[in-house]
mmCIF file with all atom_site columns, C-alpha atoms and ligand atoms in Angstrom:
data_model
loop_
_atom_site.group_PDB
_atom_site.id
_atom_site.type_symbol
_atom_site.label_atom_id
_atom_site.label_alt_id
_atom_site.label_comp_id
_atom_site.label_asym_id
_atom_site.label_entity_id
_atom_site.label_seq_id
_atom_site.pdbx_PDB_ins_code
_atom_site.Cartn_x
_atom_site.Cartn_y
_atom_site.Cartn_z
_atom_site.occupancy
_atom_site.B_iso_or_equiv
_atom_site.pdbx_formal_charge
_atom_site.auth_seq_id
_atom_site.auth_comp_id
_atom_site.auth_asym_id
_atom_site.auth_atom_id
_atom_site.pdbx_PDB_model_num
ATOM   1   C  CA  . UNK A 1 1   ? -21.533 -7.411  6.201   1.00 50.00 ? 1386 UNK A CA  1
ATOM   2   C  CA  . UNK A 1 2   ? -19.815 -7.949  2.897   1.00 55.00 ? 1387 UNK A CA  1
ATOM   3   C  CA  . UNK A 1 3   ? -19.145 -4.845  0.888   1.00 59.00 ? 1388 UNK A CA  1
ATOM   4   C  CA  . UNK A 1 4   ? -20.669 -4.926  -2.547  1.00 59.00 ? 1389 UNK A CA  1
ATOM   5   C  CA  . UNK A 1 5   ? -18.209 -3.625  -5.086  1.00 55.00 ? 1390 UNK A CA  1
ATOM   6   C  CA  . UNK A 1 6   ? -19.690 -1.847  -8.023  1.00 71.00 ? 1391 UNK A CA  1
ATOM   7   C  CA  . UNK A 1 7   ? -16.348 -1.453  -9.676  1.00 83.00 ? 1392 UNK A CA  1
ATOM   8   C  CA  . UNK A 1 8   ? -13.146 -3.361  -10.102 1.00 91.00 ? 1393 UNK A CA  1
ATOM   9   C  CA  . UNK A 1 9   ? -10.431 -2.739  -7.498  1.00 93.00 ? 1394 UNK A CA  1
ATOM   10  C  CA  . UNK A 1 10  ? -8.120  -1.431  -10.210 1.00 93.00 ? 1395 UNK A CA  1
ATOM   11  C  CA  . UNK A 1 11  ? -10.705 1.197   -11.205 1.00 95.00 ? 1396 UNK A CA  1
ATOM   12  C  CA  . UNK A 1 12  ? -11.152 2.263   -7.586  1.00 96.00 ? 1397 UNK A CA  1
ATOM   13  C  CA  . UNK A 1 13  ? -7.382  2.552   -7.226  1.00 96.00 ? 1398 UNK A CA  1
ATOM   14  C  CA  . UNK A 1 14  ? -7.206  4.658   -10.368 1.00 96.00 ? 1399 UNK A CA  1
ATOM   15  C  CA  . UNK A 1 15  ? -9.750  7.073   -8.868  1.00 96.00 ? 1400 UNK A CA  1
ATOM   16  C  CA  . UNK A 1 16  ? -7.777  7.388   -5.651  1.00 97.00 ? 1401 UNK A CA  1
ATOM   17  C  CA  . UNK A 1 17  ? -4.427  7.983   -7.298  1.00 97.00 ? 1402 UNK A CA  1
ATOM   18  C  CA  . UNK A 1 18  ? -5.274  11.149  -9.183  1.00 97.00 ? 1403 UNK A CA  1
ATOM   19  C  CA  . UNK A 1 19  ? -4.354  13.535  -6.364  1.00 96.00 ? 1404 UNK A CA  1
ATOM   20  C  CA  . UNK A 1 20  ? -1.726  13.588  -3.656  1.00 96.00 ? 1405 UNK A CA  1
ATOM   21  C  CA  . UNK A 1 21  ? -1.166  12.719  -0.950  1.00 98.00 ? 1406 UNK A CA  1
ATOM   22  C  CA  . UNK A 1 22  ? -3.093  9.550   -1.807  1.00 98.00 ? 1407 UNK A CA  1
ATOM   23  C  CA  . UNK A 1 23  ? -5.749  8.855   0.825   1.00 98.00 ? 1408 UNK A CA  1
ATOM   24  C  CA  . UNK A 1 24  ? -4.848  5.225   1.296   1.00 98.00 ? 1409 UNK A CA  1
ATOM   25  C  CA  . UNK A 1 25  ? -7.258  4.686   4.209   1.00 98.00 ? 1410 UNK A CA  1
ATOM   26  C  CA  . UNK A 1 26  ? -10.212 5.969   2.195   1.00 98.00 ? 1411 UNK A CA  1
ATOM   27  C  CA  . UNK A 1 27  ? -9.034  3.739   -0.638  1.00 98.00 ? 1412 UNK A CA  1
ATOM   28  C  CA  . UNK A 1 28  ? -9.090  0.655   1.598   1.00 98.00 ? 1413 UNK A CA  1
ATOM   29  C  CA  . UNK A 1 29  ? -12.550 1.557   2.833   1.00 96.00 ? 1414 UNK A CA  1
ATOM   30  C  CA  . UNK A 1 30  ? -13.819 1.997   -0.715  1.00 95.00 ? 1415 UNK A CA  1
ATOM   31  C  CA  . UNK A 1 31  ? -12.441 -1.455  -1.544  1.00 95.00 ? 1416 UNK A CA  1
ATOM   32  C  CA  . UNK A 1 32  ? -14.536 -2.838  1.317   1.00 94.00 ? 1417 UNK A CA  1
ATOM   33  C  CA  . UNK A 1 33  ? -11.501 -3.648  3.487   1.00 96.00 ? 1418 UNK A CA  1
ATOM   34  C  CA  . UNK A 1 34  ? -11.562 -3.013  7.224   1.00 96.00 ? 1419 UNK A CA  1
ATOM   35  C  CA  . UNK A 1 35  ? -8.421  -1.354  8.588   1.00 98.00 ? 1420 UNK A CA  1
ATOM   36  C  CA  . UNK A 1 36  ? -7.281  -1.289  12.169  1.00 98.00 ? 1421 UNK A CA  1
ATOM   37  C  CA  . UNK A 1 37  ? -4.194  0.087   13.876  1.00 98.00 ? 1422 UNK A CA  1
ATOM   38  C  CA  . UNK A 1 38  ? -2.954  -2.342  16.492  1.00 98.00 ? 1423 UNK A CA  1
ATOM   39  C  CA  . UNK A 1 39  ? 0.127   -2.910  18.565  1.00 98.00 ? 1424 UNK A CA  1
ATOM   40  C  CA  . UNK A 1 40  ? 1.629   -5.790  16.573  1.00 98.00 ? 1425 UNK A CA  1
ATOM   41  C  CA  . UNK A 1 41  ? 4.837   -5.854  18.581  1.00 97.00 ? 1426 UNK A CA  1
ATOM   42  C  CA  . UNK A 1 42  ? 8.373   -5.021  17.443  1.00 96.00 ? 1427 UNK A CA  1
ATOM   43  C  CA  . UNK A 1 43  ? 8.692   -7.439  14.511  1.00 97.00 ? 1428 UNK A CA  1
ATOM   44  C  CA  . UNK A 1 44  ? 5.527   -7.124  12.410  1.00 98.00 ? 1429 UNK A CA  1
ATOM   45  C  CA  . UNK A 1 45  ? 4.600   -4.358  9.956   1.00 98.00 ? 1430 UNK A CA  1
ATOM   46  C  CA  . UNK A 1 46  ? 1.103   -5.511  9.162   1.00 98.00 ? 1431 UNK A CA  1
ATOM   47  C  CA  . UNK A 1 47  ? -1.159  -8.299  8.043   1.00 98.00 ? 1432 UNK A CA  1
ATOM   48  C  CA  . UNK A 1 48  ? -4.139  -9.063  5.878   1.00 98.00 ? 1433 UNK A CA  1
ATOM   49  C  CA  . UNK A 1 49  ? -6.628  -11.765 6.663   1.00 97.00 ? 1434 UNK A CA  1
ATOM   50  C  CA  . UNK A 1 50  ? -10.077 -12.944 5.801   1.00 95.00 ? 1435 UNK A CA  1
ATOM   51  C  CA  . UNK A 1 51  ? -12.605 -11.944 8.425   1.00 90.00 ? 1436 UNK A CA  1
ATOM   52  C  CA  . UNK A 1 52  ? -15.666 -13.753 9.692   1.00 82.00 ? 1437 UNK A CA  1
ATOM   53  C  CA  . UNK A 1 53  ? -17.925 -12.181 7.088   1.00 82.00 ? 1438 UNK A CA  1
ATOM   54  C  CA  . UNK A 1 54  ? -15.616 -13.444 4.341   1.00 80.00 ? 1439 UNK A CA  1
ATOM   55  C  CA  . UNK A 1 55  ? -14.382 -9.963  3.586   1.00 91.00 ? 1440 UNK A CA  1
ATOM   56  C  CA  . UNK A 1 56  ? -10.832 -8.832  4.295   1.00 96.00 ? 1441 UNK A CA  1
ATOM   57  C  CA  . UNK A 1 57  ? -9.255  -7.016  7.199   1.00 97.00 ? 1442 UNK A CA  1
ATOM   58  C  CA  . UNK A 1 58  ? -5.892  -5.287  7.351   1.00 98.00 ? 1443 UNK A CA  1
ATOM   59  C  CA  . UNK A 1 59  ? -4.016  -4.509  10.538  1.00 98.00 ? 1444 UNK A CA  1
ATOM   60  C  CA  . UNK A 1 60  ? -1.145  -2.030  10.590  1.00 98.00 ? 1445 UNK A CA  1
ATOM   61  C  CA  . UNK A 1 61  ? 1.300   -1.656  13.426  1.00 98.00 ? 1446 UNK A CA  1
ATOM   62  C  CA  . UNK A 1 62  ? 0.260   1.315   15.540  1.00 98.00 ? 1447 UNK A CA  1
ATOM   63  C  CA  . UNK A 1 63  ? 3.838   1.531   16.836  1.00 98.00 ? 1448 UNK A CA  1
ATOM   64  C  CA  . UNK A 1 64  ? 5.060   2.737   13.453  1.00 98.00 ? 1449 UNK A CA  1
ATOM   65  C  CA  . UNK A 1 65  ? 5.199   6.266   12.036  1.00 97.00 ? 1450 UNK A CA  1
ATOM   66  C  CA  . UNK A 1 66  ? 2.418   7.615   9.840   1.00 97.00 ? 1451 UNK A CA  1
ATOM   67  C  CA  . UNK A 1 67  ? 4.488   7.271   6.636   1.00 98.00 ? 1452 UNK A CA  1
ATOM   68  C  CA  . UNK A 1 68  ? 5.425   3.715   7.581   1.00 98.00 ? 1453 UNK A CA  1
ATOM   69  C  CA  . UNK A 1 69  ? 1.790   2.811   8.278   1.00 98.00 ? 1454 UNK A CA  1
ATOM   70  C  CA  . UNK A 1 70  ? 0.738   4.325   4.956   1.00 98.00 ? 1455 UNK A CA  1
ATOM   71  C  CA  . UNK A 1 71  ? 3.270   2.107   3.179   1.00 98.00 ? 1456 UNK A CA  1
ATOM   72  C  CA  . UNK A 1 72  ? 2.174   -0.967  5.129   1.00 98.00 ? 1457 UNK A CA  1
ATOM   73  C  CA  . UNK A 1 73  ? -1.468  -0.313  4.285   1.00 98.00 ? 1458 UNK A CA  1
ATOM   74  C  CA  . UNK A 1 74  ? -0.631  0.144   0.585   1.00 98.00 ? 1459 UNK A CA  1
ATOM   75  C  CA  . UNK A 1 75  ? 1.430   -3.087  0.717   1.00 98.00 ? 1460 UNK A CA  1
ATOM   76  C  CA  . UNK A 1 76  ? -1.471  -5.045  2.207   1.00 98.00 ? 1461 UNK A CA  1
ATOM   77  C  CA  . UNK A 1 77  ? -3.865  -3.525  -0.345  1.00 98.00 ? 1462 UNK A CA  1
ATOM   78  C  CA  . UNK A 1 78  ? -1.432  -4.781  -2.995  1.00 98.00 ? 1463 UNK A CA  1
ATOM   79  C  CA  . UNK A 1 79  ? -1.771  -8.310  -1.581  1.00 98.00 ? 1464 UNK A CA  1
ATOM   80  C  CA  . UNK A 1 80  ? -5.547  -7.916  -1.777  1.00 97.00 ? 1465 UNK A CA  1
ATOM   81  C  CA  . UNK A 1 81  ? -5.430  -6.807  -5.409  1.00 96.00 ? 1466 UNK A CA  1
ATOM   82  C  CA  . UNK A 1 82  ? -2.643  -9.051  -6.703  1.00 96.00 ? 1467 UNK A CA  1
ATOM   83  C  CA  . UNK A 1 83  ? -2.603  -12.081 -4.427  1.00 96.00 ? 1468 UNK A CA  1
ATOM   84  C  CA  . UNK A 1 84  ? -6.120  -12.555 -3.127  1.00 93.00 ? 1469 UNK A CA  1
ATOM   85  C  CA  . UNK A 1 85  ? -6.075  -16.278 -3.937  1.00 93.00 ? 1470 UNK A CA  1
ATOM   86  C  CA  . UNK A 1 86  ? -2.845  -16.649 -1.949  1.00 94.00 ? 1471 UNK A CA  1
ATOM   87  C  CA  . UNK A 1 87  ? -4.024  -14.937 1.228   1.00 95.00 ? 1472 UNK A CA  1
ATOM   88  C  CA  . UNK A 1 88  ? -5.384  -18.183 2.632   1.00 92.00 ? 1473 UNK A CA  1
ATOM   89  C  CA  . UNK A 1 89  ? -5.614  -17.877 6.391   1.00 91.00 ? 1474 UNK A CA  1
ATOM   90  C  CA  . UNK A 1 90  ? -3.687  -14.621 6.316   1.00 96.00 ? 1475 UNK A CA  1
ATOM   91  C  CA  . UNK A 1 91  ? -0.411  -13.005 5.275   1.00 97.00 ? 1476 UNK A CA  1
ATOM   92  C  CA  . UNK A 1 92  ? 1.756   -11.571 8.027   1.00 98.00 ? 1477 UNK A CA  1
ATOM   93  C  CA  . UNK A 1 93  ? 4.508   -9.170  6.972   1.00 98.00 ? 1478 UNK A CA  1
ATOM   94  C  CA  . UNK A 1 94  ? 7.534   -8.737  9.168   1.00 97.00 ? 1479 UNK A CA  1
ATOM   95  C  CA  . UNK A 1 95  ? 9.534   -5.558  9.639   1.00 96.00 ? 1480 UNK A CA  1
ATOM   96  C  CA  . UNK A 1 96  ? 11.168  -5.937  6.212   1.00 96.00 ? 1481 UNK A CA  1
ATOM   97  C  CA  . UNK A 1 97  ? 7.918   -6.908  4.472   1.00 97.00 ? 1482 UNK A CA  1
ATOM   98  C  CA  . UNK A 1 98  ? 8.889   -10.557 4.278   1.00 97.00 ? 1483 UNK A CA  1
ATOM   99  C  CA  . UNK A 1 99  ? 6.288   -13.269 4.702   1.00 96.00 ? 1484 UNK A CA  1
ATOM   100 C  CA  . UNK A 1 100 ? 5.853   -16.984 4.249   1.00 96.00 ? 1485 UNK A CA  1
ATOM   101 C  CA  . UNK A 1 101 ? 4.590   -16.295 0.706   1.00 95.00 ? 1486 UNK A CA  1
ATOM   102 C  CA  . UNK A 1 102 ? 8.132   -15.690 -0.569  1.00 95.00 ? 1487 UNK A CA  1
ATOM   103 C  CA  . UNK A 1 103 ? 10.271  -12.894 -1.938  1.00 96.00 ? 1488 UNK A CA  1
ATOM   104 C  CA  . UNK A 1 104 ? 8.731   -12.615 -5.416  1.00 97.00 ? 1489 UNK A CA  1
ATOM   105 C  CA  . UNK A 1 105 ? 5.251   -12.036 -3.977  1.00 97.00 ? 1490 UNK A CA  1
ATOM   106 C  CA  . UNK A 1 106 ? 6.600   -9.514  -1.500  1.00 97.00 ? 1491 UNK A CA  1
ATOM   107 C  CA  . UNK A 1 107 ? 8.571   -7.659  -4.159  1.00 97.00 ? 1492 UNK A CA  1
ATOM   108 C  CA  . UNK A 1 108 ? 5.411   -7.373  -6.250  1.00 97.00 ? 1493 UNK A CA  1
ATOM   109 C  CA  . UNK A 1 109 ? 3.502   -6.035  -3.256  1.00 98.00 ? 1494 UNK A CA  1
ATOM   110 C  CA  . UNK A 1 110 ? 6.226   -3.473  -2.490  1.00 97.00 ? 1495 UNK A CA  1
ATOM   111 C  CA  . UNK A 1 111 ? 6.332   -2.269  -6.094  1.00 96.00 ? 1496 UNK A CA  1
ATOM   112 C  CA  . UNK A 1 112 ? 2.556   -2.020  -6.289  1.00 97.00 ? 1497 UNK A CA  1
ATOM   113 C  CA  . UNK A 1 113 ? 2.423   -0.206  -2.937  1.00 98.00 ? 1498 UNK A CA  1
ATOM   114 C  CA  . UNK A 1 114 ? 4.921   2.356   -4.219  1.00 97.00 ? 1499 UNK A CA  1
ATOM   115 C  CA  . UNK A 1 115 ? 2.840   2.857   -7.361  1.00 97.00 ? 1500 UNK A CA  1
ATOM   116 C  CA  . UNK A 1 116 ? -0.269  3.507   -5.241  1.00 98.00 ? 1501 UNK A CA  1
ATOM   117 C  CA  . UNK A 1 117 ? 1.445   6.023   -2.958  1.00 98.00 ? 1502 UNK A CA  1
ATOM   118 C  CA  . UNK A 1 118 ? 3.586   7.624   -5.671  1.00 98.00 ? 1503 UNK A CA  1
ATOM   119 C  CA  . UNK A 1 119 ? 1.666   7.332   -8.964  1.00 98.00 ? 1504 UNK A CA  1
ATOM   120 C  CA  . UNK A 1 120 ? 4.097   7.605   -11.861 1.00 97.00 ? 1505 UNK A CA  1
ATOM   121 C  CA  . UNK A 1 121 ? 2.326   10.451  -13.705 1.00 97.00 ? 1506 UNK A CA  1
ATOM   122 C  CA  . UNK A 1 122 ? 2.170   12.606  -10.569 1.00 98.00 ? 1507 UNK A CA  1
ATOM   123 C  CA  . UNK A 1 123 ? 5.776   11.901  -9.587  1.00 98.00 ? 1508 UNK A CA  1
ATOM   124 C  CA  . UNK A 1 124 ? 6.833   12.787  -13.136 1.00 97.00 ? 1509 UNK A CA  1
ATOM   125 C  CA  . UNK A 1 125 ? 4.849   16.024  -12.964 1.00 97.00 ? 1510 UNK A CA  1
ATOM   126 C  CA  . UNK A 1 126 ? 6.494   17.065  -9.680  1.00 97.00 ? 1511 UNK A CA  1
ATOM   127 C  CA  . UNK A 1 127 ? 9.910   16.067  -10.972 1.00 96.00 ? 1512 UNK A CA  1
ATOM   128 C  CA  . UNK A 1 128 ? 9.543   18.122  -14.132 1.00 96.00 ? 1513 UNK A CA  1
ATOM   129 C  CA  . UNK A 1 129 ? 8.280   20.979  -11.970 1.00 96.00 ? 1514 UNK A CA  1
ATOM   130 C  CA  . UNK A 1 130 ? 11.638  21.011  -10.219 1.00 96.00 ? 1515 UNK A CA  1
ATOM   131 C  CA  . UNK A 1 131 ? 11.009  18.792  -7.209  1.00 95.00 ? 1516 UNK A CA  1
ATOM   132 C  CA  . UNK A 1 132 ? 14.077  16.603  -7.575  1.00 94.00 ? 1517 UNK A CA  1
ATOM   133 C  CA  . UNK A 1 133 ? 15.036  15.331  -4.158  1.00 96.00 ? 1518 UNK A CA  1
ATOM   134 C  CA  . UNK A 1 134 ? 13.718  12.318  -2.296  1.00 97.00 ? 1519 UNK A CA  1
ATOM   135 C  CA  . UNK A 1 135 ? 13.096  14.549  0.729   1.00 98.00 ? 1520 UNK A CA  1
ATOM   136 C  CA  . UNK A 1 136 ? 10.896  17.003  -1.168  1.00 97.00 ? 1521 UNK A CA  1
ATOM   137 C  CA  . UNK A 1 137 ? 8.951   14.252  -2.919  1.00 98.00 ? 1522 UNK A CA  1
ATOM   138 C  CA  . UNK A 1 138 ? 8.568   12.358  0.360   1.00 98.00 ? 1523 UNK A CA  1
ATOM   139 C  CA  . UNK A 1 139 ? 6.914   15.374  1.995   1.00 98.00 ? 1524 UNK A CA  1
ATOM   140 C  CA  . UNK A 1 140 ? 4.678   15.993  -0.992  1.00 97.00 ? 1525 UNK A CA  1
ATOM   141 C  CA  . UNK A 1 141 ? 3.491   12.369  -1.224  1.00 98.00 ? 1526 UNK A CA  1
ATOM   142 C  CA  . UNK A 1 142 ? 3.547   11.729  2.548   1.00 98.00 ? 1527 UNK A CA  1
ATOM   143 C  CA  . UNK A 1 143 ? 5.887   8.755   2.282   1.00 98.00 ? 1528 UNK A CA  1
ATOM   144 C  CA  . UNK A 1 144 ? 9.269   8.043   3.818   1.00 97.00 ? 1529 UNK A CA  1
ATOM   145 C  CA  . UNK A 1 145 ? 12.402  9.438   2.194   1.00 97.00 ? 1530 UNK A CA  1
ATOM   146 C  CA  . UNK A 1 146 ? 13.513  5.836   1.583   1.00 96.00 ? 1531 UNK A CA  1
ATOM   147 C  CA  . UNK A 1 147 ? 10.361  5.010   -0.389  1.00 96.00 ? 1532 UNK A CA  1
ATOM   148 C  CA  . UNK A 1 148 ? 10.669  8.234   -2.388  1.00 97.00 ? 1533 UNK A CA  1
ATOM   149 C  CA  . UNK A 1 149 ? 14.304  7.424   -3.207  1.00 96.00 ? 1534 UNK A CA  1
ATOM   150 C  CA  . UNK A 1 150 ? 13.414  3.932   -4.391  1.00 95.00 ? 1535 UNK A CA  1
ATOM   151 C  CA  . UNK A 1 151 ? 10.590  5.294   -6.512  1.00 96.00 ? 1536 UNK A CA  1
ATOM   152 C  CA  . UNK A 1 152 ? 12.889  7.870   -8.150  1.00 96.00 ? 1537 UNK A CA  1
ATOM   153 C  CA  . UNK A 1 153 ? 15.213  5.027   -9.190  1.00 94.00 ? 1538 UNK A CA  1
ATOM   154 C  CA  . UNK A 1 154 ? 12.332  2.770   -10.293 1.00 93.00 ? 1539 UNK A CA  1
ATOM   155 C  CA  . UNK A 1 155 ? 10.977  5.480   -12.543 1.00 95.00 ? 1540 UNK A CA  1
ATOM   156 C  CA  . UNK A 1 156 ? 14.510  6.162   -13.826 1.00 92.00 ? 1541 UNK A CA  1
ATOM   157 C  CA  . UNK A 1 157 ? 14.215  9.845   -13.036 1.00 91.00 ? 1542 UNK A CA  1
ATOM   158 C  CA  . UNK A 1 158 ? 17.831  10.113  -11.970 1.00 79.00 ? 1543 UNK A CA  1
HETATM 159 ZN ZN1 . ZN  B 2 .   ? 3.581   -8.689  2.174   1.00 68.40 ? 282  ZN  B ZN1 1
#
């Protein structure tokens, strides 16, 4: 069954990034993407592939922590939004979010994933409200401290 999208992915993402923590699983579902948690072994974070019904499926590594899986899911959603014509027979991301599609593509996906999980306006709001450590922001946005730290630098908050 192919999901019929009434709205553009970017509009759906906008709707889902107005409140935190961003419900990234509900976002995937709304985009018509199936998500499964699977044991992908020690070296894979996640993957996105076309399924039999010509929709898309994302697998995230069930071995990883909740914050890690949230980032992986956002990263794969980024591939869906930005790189759909490059997915081909699937993109498999290793532990460092590298794939055969190359570093530029993966950097884009990481940046987009961070913007889904930590929307700039909401991060700015929290920051101005006094929440100025990666640890505090990480808890608030339900991401890893590493992702929160990267986002703080990206947004030039410190
Ligand atoms: Zn990737």
